[in-house]
PDB file of C-alpha atoms in Angstrom:
ATOM      1  CA  MET Z  28      35.455 -15.139 270.549  1.00 47.00           C
ATOM      2  CA  SER Z  29      36.212 -15.847 267.018  1.00 51.00           C
ATOM      3  CA  ALA Z  30      39.734 -15.534 265.597  1.00 53.00           C
ATOM      4  CA  SER Z  31      40.593 -12.900 262.876  1.00 53.00           C
ATOM      5  CA  PRO Z  32      41.702 -14.238 259.532  1.00 55.00           C
ATOM      6  CA  PRO Z  33      45.408 -14.027 258.965  1.00 55.00           C
ATOM      7  CA  ALA Z  34      46.656 -10.984 256.959  1.00 53.00           C
ATOM      8  CA  ASP Z  35      48.164 -11.472 253.457  1.00 53.00           C
ATOM      9  CA  PRO Z  36      51.885 -11.701 253.613  1.00 56.00           C
ATOM     10  CA  ALA Z  37      53.726  -8.562 252.285  1.00 52.00           C
ATOM     11  CA  PRO Z  38      55.483  -9.117 248.949  1.00 55.00           C
ATOM     12  CA  ALA Z  39      59.144  -9.778 249.214  1.00 54.00           C
ATOM     13  CA  PRO Z  40      61.304  -6.883 247.956  1.00 54.00           C
ATOM     14  CA  SER Z  41      62.863  -7.440 244.498  1.00 52.00           C
ATOM     15  CA  ALA Z  42      66.557  -7.796 244.346  1.00 53.00           C
ATOM     16  CA  ASP Z  43      66.870  -5.866 240.942  1.00 55.00           C
ATOM     17  CA  PRO Z  44      64.278  -3.191 240.438  1.00 58.00           C
ATOM     18  CA  ALA Z  45      63.608  -2.338 236.754  1.00 56.00           C
ATOM     19  CA  PRO Z  46      65.304   0.973 235.648  1.00 59.00           C
ATOM     20  CA  PRO Z  47      63.029   3.817 234.681  1.00 60.00           C
ATOM     21  CA  THR Z  48      62.342   4.177 230.928  1.00 59.00           C
ATOM     22  CA  PRO Z  49      64.522   7.085 229.550  1.00 57.00           C
ATOM     23  CA  SER Z  50      62.831   9.915 227.604  1.00 55.00           C
ATOM     24  CA  PRO Z  51      63.877  10.337 223.872  1.00 55.00           C
ATOM     25  CA  ARG Z  52      67.117  12.410 223.481  1.00 56.00           C
ATOM     26  CA  ARG Z  53      66.749  15.773 221.585  1.00 57.00           C
ATOM     27  CA  TRP Z  54      69.186  16.567 218.632  1.00 57.00           C
ATOM     28  CA  ASP Z  55      71.652  19.301 219.638  1.00 60.00           C
ATOM     29  CA  TRP Z  56      71.862  21.393 216.393  1.00 59.00           C
ATOM     30  CA  LYS Z  57      73.536  24.483 217.789  1.00 66.00           C
ATOM     31  CA  PRO Z  58      77.177  23.266 217.605  1.00 70.00           C
ATOM     32  CA  LYS Z  59      76.684  22.067 214.026  1.00 64.00           C
ATOM     33  CA  VAL Z  60      75.177  25.380 212.959  1.00 65.00           C
ATOM     34  CA  ARG Z  61      78.104  27.202 214.528  1.00 71.00           C
ATOM     35  CA  TRP Z  62      80.537  24.930 212.671  1.00 69.00           C
ATOM     36  CA  PHE Z  63      78.725  25.396 209.357  1.00 67.00           C
ATOM     37  CA  ALA Z  64      78.569  29.182 209.822  1.00 70.00           C
ATOM     38  CA  ALA Z  65      82.295  29.280 210.568  1.00 70.00           C
ATOM     39  CA  GLU Z  66      83.130  27.180 207.501  1.00 71.00           C
ATOM     40  CA  TYR Z  67      80.791  29.222 205.298  1.00 72.00           C
ATOM     41  CA  LEU Z  68      82.327  32.457 206.541  1.00 72.00           C
ATOM     42  CA  ILE Z  69      85.825  31.189 205.770  1.00 76.00           C
ATOM     43  CA  VAL Z  70      84.818  30.178 202.229  1.00 76.00           C
ATOM     44  CA  VAL Z  71      82.996  33.468 201.567  1.00 75.00           C
ATOM     45  CA  LEU Z  72      85.870  35.535 202.925  1.00 71.00           C
ATOM     46  CA  GLY Z  73      88.288  33.537 200.782  1.00 73.00           C
ATOM     47  CA  VAL Z  74      86.239  34.115 197.640  1.00 74.00           C
ATOM     48  CA  LEU Z  75      85.749  37.800 198.381  1.00 70.00           C
ATOM     49  CA  THR Z  76      89.449  38.217 199.095  1.00 70.00           C
ATOM     50  CA  ALA Z  77      90.358  36.507 195.821  1.00 68.00           C
ATOM     51  CA  VAL Z  78      87.877  38.669 193.912  1.00 71.00           C
ATOM     52  CA  ALA Z  79      89.194  41.810 195.582  1.00 64.00           C
ATOM     53  CA  LEU Z  80      92.803  40.883 194.848  1.00 61.00           C
ATOM     54  CA  ASN Z  81      91.957  40.072 191.242  1.00 64.00           C
ATOM     55  CA  ALA Z  82      90.064  43.352 190.847  1.00 62.00           C
ATOM     56  CA  TRP Z  83      92.975  45.239 192.407  1.00 57.00           C
ATOM     57  CA  TRP Z  84      95.482  43.563 190.103  1.00 57.00           C
ATOM     58  CA  GLN Z  85      93.267  44.041 187.062  1.00 54.00           C
ATOM     59  CA  GLY Z  86      92.836  47.695 188.013  1.00 58.00           C
ATOM     60  CA  ARG Z  87      96.599  48.108 188.137  1.00 56.00           C
ATOM     61  CA  GLN Z  88      96.955  46.400 184.762  1.00 66.00           C
ATOM     62  CA  ASP Z  89      94.214  48.561 183.240  1.00 58.00           C
ATOM     63  CA  ALA Z  90      95.772  51.718 184.670  1.00 71.00           C
ATOM     64  CA  ALA Z  91      99.151  50.757 183.195  1.00 84.00           C
ATOM     65  CA  SER Z  92      97.547  50.004 179.807  1.00 84.00           C
ATOM     66  CA  GLU Z  93      95.648  53.292 179.913  1.00 89.00           C
ATOM     67  CA  ARG Z  94      98.835  55.248 180.573  1.00 91.00           C
ATOM     68  CA  THR Z  95     100.623  53.435 177.750  1.00 92.00           C
ATOM     69  CA  TYR Z  96      97.827  54.333 175.346  1.00 92.00           C
ATOM     70  CA  LEU Z  97      97.795  57.939 176.520  1.00 94.00           C
ATOM     71  CA  LEU Z  98     101.546  58.272 175.993  1.00 95.00           C
ATOM     72  CA  GLN Z  99     101.258  56.741 172.509  1.00 95.00           C
ATOM     73  CA  LEU Z 100      98.326  59.005 171.698  1.00 96.00           C
ATOM     74  CA  GLN Z 101     100.271  62.024 172.918  1.00 96.00           C
ATOM     75  CA  ALA Z 102     103.216  61.059 170.692  1.00 96.00           C
ATOM     76  CA  ASP Z 103     100.940  60.627 167.639  1.00 96.00           C
ATOM     77  CA  LEU Z 104      99.327  64.012 168.182  1.00 97.00           C
ATOM     78  CA  LEU Z 105     102.676  65.739 168.628  1.00 97.00           C
ATOM     79  CA  GLU Z 106     103.891  64.071 165.433  1.00 96.00           C
ATOM     80  CA  THR Z 107     100.783  65.281 163.600  1.00 97.00           C
ATOM     81  CA  GLU Z 108     101.447  68.840 164.745  1.00 97.00           C
ATOM     82  CA  ARG Z 109     105.093  68.539 163.672  1.00 96.00           C
ATOM     83  CA  LEU Z 110     104.229  67.196 160.218  1.00 96.00           C
ATOM     84  CA  VAL Z 111     101.671  69.934 159.621  1.00 96.00           C
ATOM     85  CA  ALA Z 112     104.069  72.654 160.749  1.00 96.00           C
ATOM     86  CA  GLU Z 113     106.765  71.222 158.479  1.00 96.00           C
ATOM     87  CA  ALA Z 114     104.375  71.123 155.516  1.00 95.00           C
ATOM     88  CA  ASP Z 115     103.298  74.728 156.183  1.00 95.00           C
ATOM     89  CA  ALA Z 116     106.917  75.870 156.204  1.00 95.00           C
ATOM     90  CA  VAL Z 117     107.652  74.104 152.916  1.00 93.00           C
ATOM     91  CA  MET Z 118     104.462  75.242 151.210  1.00 94.00           C
ATOM     92  CA  ALA Z 119     104.554  78.938 152.172  1.00 92.00           C
ATOM     93  CA  PRO Z 120     107.036  80.011 149.443  1.00 92.00           C
ATOM     94  CA  VAL Z 121     105.609  77.761 146.714  1.00 91.00           C
ATOM     95  CA  ASP Z 122     102.061  78.897 147.497  1.00 93.00           C
ATOM     96  CA  ALA Z 123     103.359  82.425 147.005  1.00 94.00           C
ATOM     97  CA  ASP Z 124     104.559  81.345 143.544  1.00 94.00           C
ATOM     98  CA  GLY Z 125     101.008  80.297 142.730  1.00 94.00           C
ATOM     99  CA  ALA Z 126      99.751  83.718 143.767  1.00 95.00           C
ATOM    100  CA  ARG Z 127     102.392  85.384 141.554  1.00 95.00           C
ATOM    101  CA  LEU Z 128     101.309  83.262 138.618  1.00 95.00           C
ATOM    102  CA  VAL Z 129      97.681  84.369 138.989  1.00 96.00           C
ATOM    103  CA  ARG Z 130      98.762  87.969 139.559  1.00 96.00           C
ATOM    104  CA  ALA Z 131     100.719  87.926 136.309  1.00 95.00           C
ATOM    105  CA  PHE Z 132      97.447  87.978 134.330  1.00 96.00           C
ATOM    106  CA  PHE Z 133      96.730  91.466 135.733  1.00 96.00           C
ATOM    107  CA  LEU Z 134     100.160  93.051 135.341  1.00 94.00           C
ATOM    108  CA  PRO Z 135     100.360  95.781 132.693  1.00 92.00           C
ATOM    109  CA  GLU Z 136     103.943  94.752 131.917  1.00 93.00           C
ATOM    110  CA  ARG Z 137     104.184  91.108 131.003  1.00 93.00           C
ATOM    111  CA  PRO Z 138     106.771  89.106 132.998  1.00 94.00           C
ATOM    112  CA  PRO Z 139     109.462  87.157 131.121  1.00 92.00           C
ATOM    113  CA  VAL Z 140     109.028  83.541 130.181  1.00 87.00           C
ATOM    114  CA  ASP Z 141     111.534  82.432 132.811  1.00 87.00           C
ATOM    115  CA  SER Z 142     109.413  83.979 135.549  1.00 92.00           C
ATOM    116  CA  ILE Z 143     106.250  82.255 134.298  1.00 91.00           C
ATOM    117  CA  VAL Z 144     108.046  78.917 134.225  1.00 87.00           C
ATOM    118  CA  ALA Z 145     109.584  79.453 137.683  1.00 89.00           C
ATOM    119  CA  TRP Z 146     106.237  80.449 139.237  1.00 93.00           C
ATOM    120  CA  PHE Z 147     104.515  77.469 137.695  1.00 91.00           C
ATOM    121  CA  SER Z 148     107.286  75.191 138.957  1.00 88.00           C
ATOM    122  CA  GLY Z 149     106.696  76.439 142.503  1.00 90.00           C
ATOM    123  CA  ALA Z 150     102.907  76.281 142.160  1.00 91.00           C
ATOM    124  CA  SER Z 151     103.166  72.660 141.023  1.00 90.00           C
ATOM    125  CA  ARG Z 152     104.584  71.467 144.357  1.00 91.00           C
ATOM    126  CA  VAL Z 153     102.550  70.011 147.209  1.00 91.00           C
ATOM    127  CA  ARG Z 154     103.789  68.711 150.560  1.00 89.00           C
ATOM    128  CA  ASP Z 155     101.433  66.035 151.801  1.00 86.00           C
ATOM    129  CA  ALA Z 156     100.414  66.127 155.465  1.00 90.00           C
ATOM    130  CA  ARG Z 157      97.900  63.964 157.258  1.00 91.00           C
ATOM    131  CA  PRO Z 158      97.198  63.085 160.887  1.00 95.00           C
ATOM    132  CA  VAL Z 159      98.926  60.118 162.527  1.00 95.00           C
ATOM    133  CA  MET Z 160      95.964  57.908 163.436  1.00 94.00           C
ATOM    134  CA  GLY Z 161      97.482  54.579 164.533  1.00 93.00           C
ATOM    135  CA  THR Z 162      96.756  54.806 168.266  1.00 94.00           C
ATOM    136  CA  VAL Z 163      93.284  56.327 167.876  1.00 95.00           C
ATOM    137  CA  GLU Z 164      92.255  53.636 165.396  1.00 95.00           C
ATOM    138  CA  ALA Z 165      93.686  50.875 167.627  1.00 93.00           C
ATOM    139  CA  LEU Z 166      91.800  52.176 170.680  1.00 93.00           C
ATOM    140  CA  ILE Z 167      88.476  52.008 168.877  1.00 92.00           C
ATOM    141  CA  ALA Z 168      89.061  48.877 166.780  1.00 92.00           C
ATOM    142  CA  THR Z 169      90.137  46.756 169.792  1.00 92.00           C
ATOM    143  CA  GLY Z 170      87.595  48.121 172.259  1.00 90.00           C
ATOM    144  CA  ASP Z 171      90.409  49.368 174.481  1.00 91.00           C
ATOM    145  CA  LEU Z 172      88.809  52.812 174.412  1.00 92.00           C
ATOM    146  CA  ALA Z 173      87.017  51.610 177.576  1.00 91.00           C
ATOM    147  CA  LEU Z 174      90.397  51.698 179.346  1.00 91.00           C
ATOM    148  CA  LEU Z 175      90.209  55.500 179.307  1.00 91.00           C
ATOM    149  CA  ARG Z 176      88.391  56.315 182.543  1.00 90.00           C
ATOM    150  CA  ASN Z 177      87.643  59.914 181.646  1.00 93.00           C
ATOM    151  CA  ASP Z 178      84.271  60.021 179.859  1.00 93.00           C
ATOM    152  CA  SER Z 179      84.957  63.343 178.141  1.00 94.00           C
ATOM    153  CA  LEU Z 180      88.317  62.093 176.865  1.00 94.00           C
ATOM    154  CA  ARG Z 181      86.700  58.971 175.398  1.00 94.00           C
ATOM    155  CA  SER Z 182      84.170  61.134 173.592  1.00 95.00           C
ATOM    156  CA  ALA Z 183      86.949  63.439 172.372  1.00 96.00           C
ATOM    157  CA  VAL Z 184      88.943  60.506 170.953  1.00 96.00           C
ATOM    158  CA  THR Z 185      85.916  59.245 169.009  1.00 95.00           C
ATOM    159  CA  ALA Z 186      85.125  62.730 167.702  1.00 96.00           C
ATOM    160  CA  TYR Z 187      88.777  63.244 166.720  1.00 97.00           C
ATOM    161  CA  LEU Z 188      88.776  60.072 164.622  1.00 96.00           C
ATOM    162  CA  ASP Z 189      85.590  61.109 162.806  1.00 96.00           C
ATOM    163  CA  GLU Z 190      86.793  64.672 162.169  1.00 96.00           C
ATOM    164  CA  SER Z 191      90.226  63.552 161.017  1.00 96.00           C
ATOM    165  CA  ARG Z 192      88.799  61.075 158.539  1.00 95.00           C
ATOM    166  CA  LYS Z 193      86.518  63.772 157.151  1.00 96.00           C
ATOM    167  CA  THR Z 194      89.425  66.213 156.874  1.00 95.00           C
ATOM    168  CA  VAL Z 195      91.557  63.639 155.041  1.00 95.00           C
ATOM    169  CA  ARG Z 196      88.715  62.917 152.582  1.00 95.00           C
ATOM    170  CA  ILE Z 197      88.365  66.626 151.791  1.00 94.00           C
ATOM    171  CA  HIS Z 198      92.162  66.995 151.542  1.00 94.00           C
ATOM    172  CA  ASP Z 199      92.531  64.096 149.106  1.00 94.00           C
ATOM    173  CA  GLY Z 200      89.642  65.322 146.969  1.00 94.00           C
ATOM    174  CA  GLU Z 201      91.223  68.766 146.708  1.00 94.00           C
ATOM    175  CA  VAL Z 202      94.557  67.200 145.741  1.00 94.00           C
ATOM    176  CA  GLU Z 203      92.863  65.348 142.862  1.00 95.00           C
ATOM    177  CA  ARG Z 204      91.190  68.524 141.606  1.00 95.00           C
ATOM    178  CA  TRP Z 205      94.457  70.450 141.973  1.00 95.00           C
ATOM    179  CA  VAL Z 206      96.276  67.845 139.861  1.00 94.00           C
ATOM    180  CA  ASP Z 207      93.638  68.145 137.128  1.00 95.00           C
ATOM    181  CA  ALA Z 208      94.056  71.943 137.038  1.00 95.00           C
ATOM    182  CA  LEU Z 209      97.836  71.579 137.122  1.00 93.00           C
ATOM    183  CA  LEU Z 210      97.900  69.261 134.109  1.00 91.00           C
ATOM    184  CA  ALA Z 211      95.484  71.497 132.222  1.00 93.00           C
ATOM    185  CA  PHE Z 212      97.627  74.602 132.785  1.00 93.00           C
ATOM    186  CA  ARG Z 213     100.831  72.745 131.965  1.00 88.00           C
ATOM    187  CA  ARG Z 214      99.622  72.202 128.409  1.00 86.00           C
ATOM    188  CA  HIS Z 215      99.932  75.946 127.825  1.00 85.00           C
ATOM    189  CA  LEU Z 216     103.653  75.924 128.622  1.00 81.00           C
ATOM    190  CA  ASN Z 217     106.749  74.865 126.761  1.00 67.00           C
ATOM    191  CA  PRO Z 218     107.357  71.228 127.817  1.00 63.00           C
ATOM    192  CA  ALA Z 219     110.975  71.401 126.706  1.00 54.00           C
ATOM    193  CA  ALA Z 220     111.619  74.410 128.919  1.00 52.00           C
ATOM    194  CA  LEU Z 221     109.913  72.688 131.837  1.00 53.00           C
ATOM    195  CA  ASP Z 222     111.883  69.487 131.348  1.00 52.00           C
ATOM    196  CA  GLU Z 223     115.184  71.311 131.315  1.00 49.00           C
ATOM    197  CA  ALA Z 224     114.309  73.586 134.210  1.00 48.00           C
ATOM    198  CA  SER Z 225     113.316  70.750 136.546  1.00 50.00           C
ATOM    199  CA  PRO Z 226     116.674  69.072 137.364  1.00 53.00           C
ATOM    200  CA  SER Z 227     119.434  70.812 139.303  1.00 59.00           C
ATOM    201  CA  PRO Z 228     122.467  71.950 137.227  1.00 59.00           C
ATOM    202  CA  ASP Z 229     124.573  69.006 138.429  1.00 65.00           C
ATOM    203  CA  ARG Z 230     121.760  66.610 137.698  1.00 64.00           C
ATOM    204  CA  LEU Z 231     121.246  68.219 134.291  1.00 60.00           C
ATOM    205  CA  ASP Z 232     124.908  67.728 133.344  1.00 66.00           C
ATOM    206  CA  SER Z 233     124.681  64.088 134.409  1.00 69.00           C
ATOM    207  CA  LEU Z 234     121.485  63.502 132.439  1.00 61.00           C
ATOM    208  CA  ARG Z 235     122.993  64.985 129.267  1.00 65.00           C
ATOM    209  CA  GLN Z 236     125.569  62.215 129.282  1.00 70.00           C
ATOM    210  CA  THR Z 237     122.951  59.469 129.130  1.00 70.00           C
ATOM    211  CA  PRO Z 238     121.699  57.958 125.842  1.00 70.00           C
ATOM    212  CA  LEU Z 239     118.116  58.748 126.842  1.00 65.00           C
ATOM    213  CA  TRP Z 240     118.635  62.500 127.045  1.00 64.00           C
ATOM    214  CA  THR Z 241     116.702  64.129 124.201  1.00 66.00           C
ATOM    215  CA  LEU Z 242     117.751  67.805 124.368  1.00 63.00           C
ATOM    216  CA  PRO Z 243     120.847  68.627 122.327  1.00 65.00           C
ATOM    217  CA  VAL Z 244     123.926  70.087 123.963  1.00 64.00           C
ATOM    218  CA  GLY Z 245     124.838  73.559 122.785  1.00 63.00           C
ATOM    219  CA  ASP Z 246     122.724  75.769 120.568  1.00 68.00           C
ATOM    220  CA  ARG Z 247     119.216  74.609 119.848  1.00 63.00           C
ATOM    221  CA  ARG Z 248     115.895  76.064 118.821  1.00 67.00           C
ATOM    222  CA  ASP Z 249     112.813  76.067 121.004  1.00 66.00           C
ATOM    223  CA  PRO Z 250     110.260  73.808 119.291  1.00 67.00           C
ATOM    224  CA  PHE Z 251     107.335  75.239 121.273  1.00 70.00           C
ATOM    225  CA  PRO Z 252     108.109  78.867 122.078  1.00 76.00           C
ATOM    226  CA  LEU Z 253     105.852  80.264 124.765  1.00 80.00           C
ATOM    227  CA  ASP Z 254     104.008  83.406 123.831  1.00 86.00           C
ATOM    228  CA  VAL Z 255     103.544  85.130 127.191  1.00 90.00           C
ATOM    229  CA  GLU Z 256     101.083  87.640 125.782  1.00 92.00           C
ATOM    230  CA  SER Z 257      98.952  84.891 124.301  1.00 91.00           C
ATOM    231  CA  LEU Z 258      99.104  82.859 127.541  1.00 92.00           C
ATOM    232  CA  LEU Z 259      98.135  85.761 129.767  1.00 94.00           C
ATOM    233  CA  ASN Z 260      95.224  86.639 127.475  1.00 94.00           C
ATOM    234  CA  ASP Z 261      93.879  83.109 127.601  1.00 94.00           C
ATOM    235  CA  ARG Z 262      90.799  82.897 129.847  1.00 95.00           C
ATOM    236  CA  GLY Z 263      91.187  79.129 130.146  1.00 94.00           C
ATOM    237  CA  ALA Z 264      94.783  79.460 131.368  1.00 95.00           C
ATOM    238  CA  TYR Z 265      93.684  82.071 133.913  1.00 96.00           C
ATOM    239  CA  ASP Z 266      90.903  79.821 135.239  1.00 96.00           C
ATOM    240  CA  GLU Z 267      93.284  76.885 135.588  1.00 96.00           C
ATOM    241  CA  ALA Z 268      95.944  78.964 137.384  1.00 96.00           C
ATOM    242  CA  LYS Z 269      93.273  80.370 139.698  1.00 96.00           C
ATOM    243  CA  GLN Z 270      91.885  76.906 140.434  1.00 96.00           C
ATOM    244  CA  MET Z 271      95.357  75.603 141.261  1.00 95.00           C
ATOM    245  CA  HIS Z 272      95.810  78.432 143.721  1.00 95.00           C
ATOM    246  CA  LEU Z 273      92.361  78.040 145.288  1.00 95.00           C
ATOM    247  CA  TYR Z 274      92.724  74.284 145.726  1.00 95.00           C
ATOM    248  CA  LYS Z 275      96.051  74.788 147.455  1.00 94.00           C
ATOM    249  CA  GLY Z 276      94.347  77.339 149.693  1.00 94.00           C
ATOM    250  CA  THR Z 277      91.895  74.621 150.707  1.00 94.00           C
ATOM    251  CA  LEU Z 278      94.802  72.274 151.403  1.00 95.00           C
ATOM    252  CA  ARG Z 279      96.288  74.936 153.654  1.00 95.00           C
ATOM    253  CA  ALA Z 280      92.951  75.167 155.494  1.00 94.00           C
ATOM    254  CA  MET Z 281      92.860  71.376 155.884  1.00 95.00           C
ATOM    255  CA  ARG Z 282      96.305  71.447 157.478  1.00 95.00           C
ATOM    256  CA  ALA Z 283      95.092  74.141 159.864  1.00 95.00           C
ATOM    257  CA  TRP Z 284      92.157  71.900 160.827  1.00 95.00           C
ATOM    258  CA  MET Z 285      94.514  68.963 161.408  1.00 96.00           C
ATOM    259  CA  ARG Z 286      96.719  71.092 163.633  1.00 96.00           C
ATOM    260  CA  ARG Z 287      93.754  72.536 165.550  1.00 96.00           C
ATOM    261  CA  ASP Z 288      92.136  69.150 166.212  1.00 96.00           C
ATOM    262  CA  ALA Z 289      95.416  67.481 167.172  1.00 97.00           C
ATOM    263  CA  ARG Z 290      96.304  70.278 169.577  1.00 97.00           C
ATOM    264  CA  ALA Z 291      92.866  70.245 171.244  1.00 96.00           C
ATOM    265  CA  LEU Z 292      92.965  66.487 171.875  1.00 96.00           C
ATOM    266  CA  ARG Z 293      96.606  66.582 172.979  1.00 96.00           C
ATOM    267  CA  GLU Z 294      95.784  69.189 175.612  1.00 96.00           C
ATOM    268  CA  GLN Z 295      93.151  66.853 177.048  1.00 96.00           C
ATOM    269  CA  VAL Z 296      95.613  63.969 177.011  1.00 95.00           C
ATOM    270  CA  ASP Z 297      98.257  66.132 178.699  1.00 95.00           C
ATOM    271  CA  ALA Z 298      95.781  67.043 181.444  1.00 94.00           C
ATOM    272  CA  GLU Z 299      94.989  63.355 181.985  1.00 93.00           C
ATOM    273  CA  LEU Z 300      98.667  62.385 182.164  1.00 91.00           C
ATOM    274  CA  ASN Z 301      99.571  65.320 184.437  1.00 89.00           C
ATOM    275  CA  PRO Z 302      96.524  66.013 186.619  1.00 80.00           C
TER     276      PRO Z 302
END
């Protein structure tokens, strides 16, 4: 019986087995995204808060500036109304003198020279009145008109400036034409009588004491006696007196326009200040 070949000896166990090869580690991005989102949110909220605070503060500043402008505009409009009313009160009696002067050409009984001179003296007076435009012009020139939040009020302010400038142009043109008619009519009158009638009695006494006074004290002759009949039959004198009166009528209409426009805008400003 034959013997079996000896079996291979089993390998001896290793004292230090090799560790398994680790798989590649994956990058954990979630914590970093959360950190970035938190930081981004803080920055955005900070910026938005700063913008909101700045807008709030600017809004308060703009509201305060708007109210200041409205109060100034209200004061200017009230002053315009006051000036026009004052001019109307002063001009009413002297405008009546102009009407009397024109009426004298139609009277069957000629008025005395003193009346003609007195009526002309009244007709030769004009009280200037014009709108107070400082605040309106500043609003538009500086661009601060945008501070007025009411669209209709902004439009009204712009229209008021345009209308007031047009009214002033018409007013000044009528004043120039009135002066031309005044000077033309004055040539028909006795300049010596006009010169002496102009100052008050106290002023006249004082002037007579000065070396420059030309009228003699006491009896004197009139170097240019006024012939009332000749004056009131002069078509040129009538036309000039009538023109003076008509031009002053236009001035009265211009003052009425100033008062109307100022009152209309002031009422809008009042409504904005006291809603």
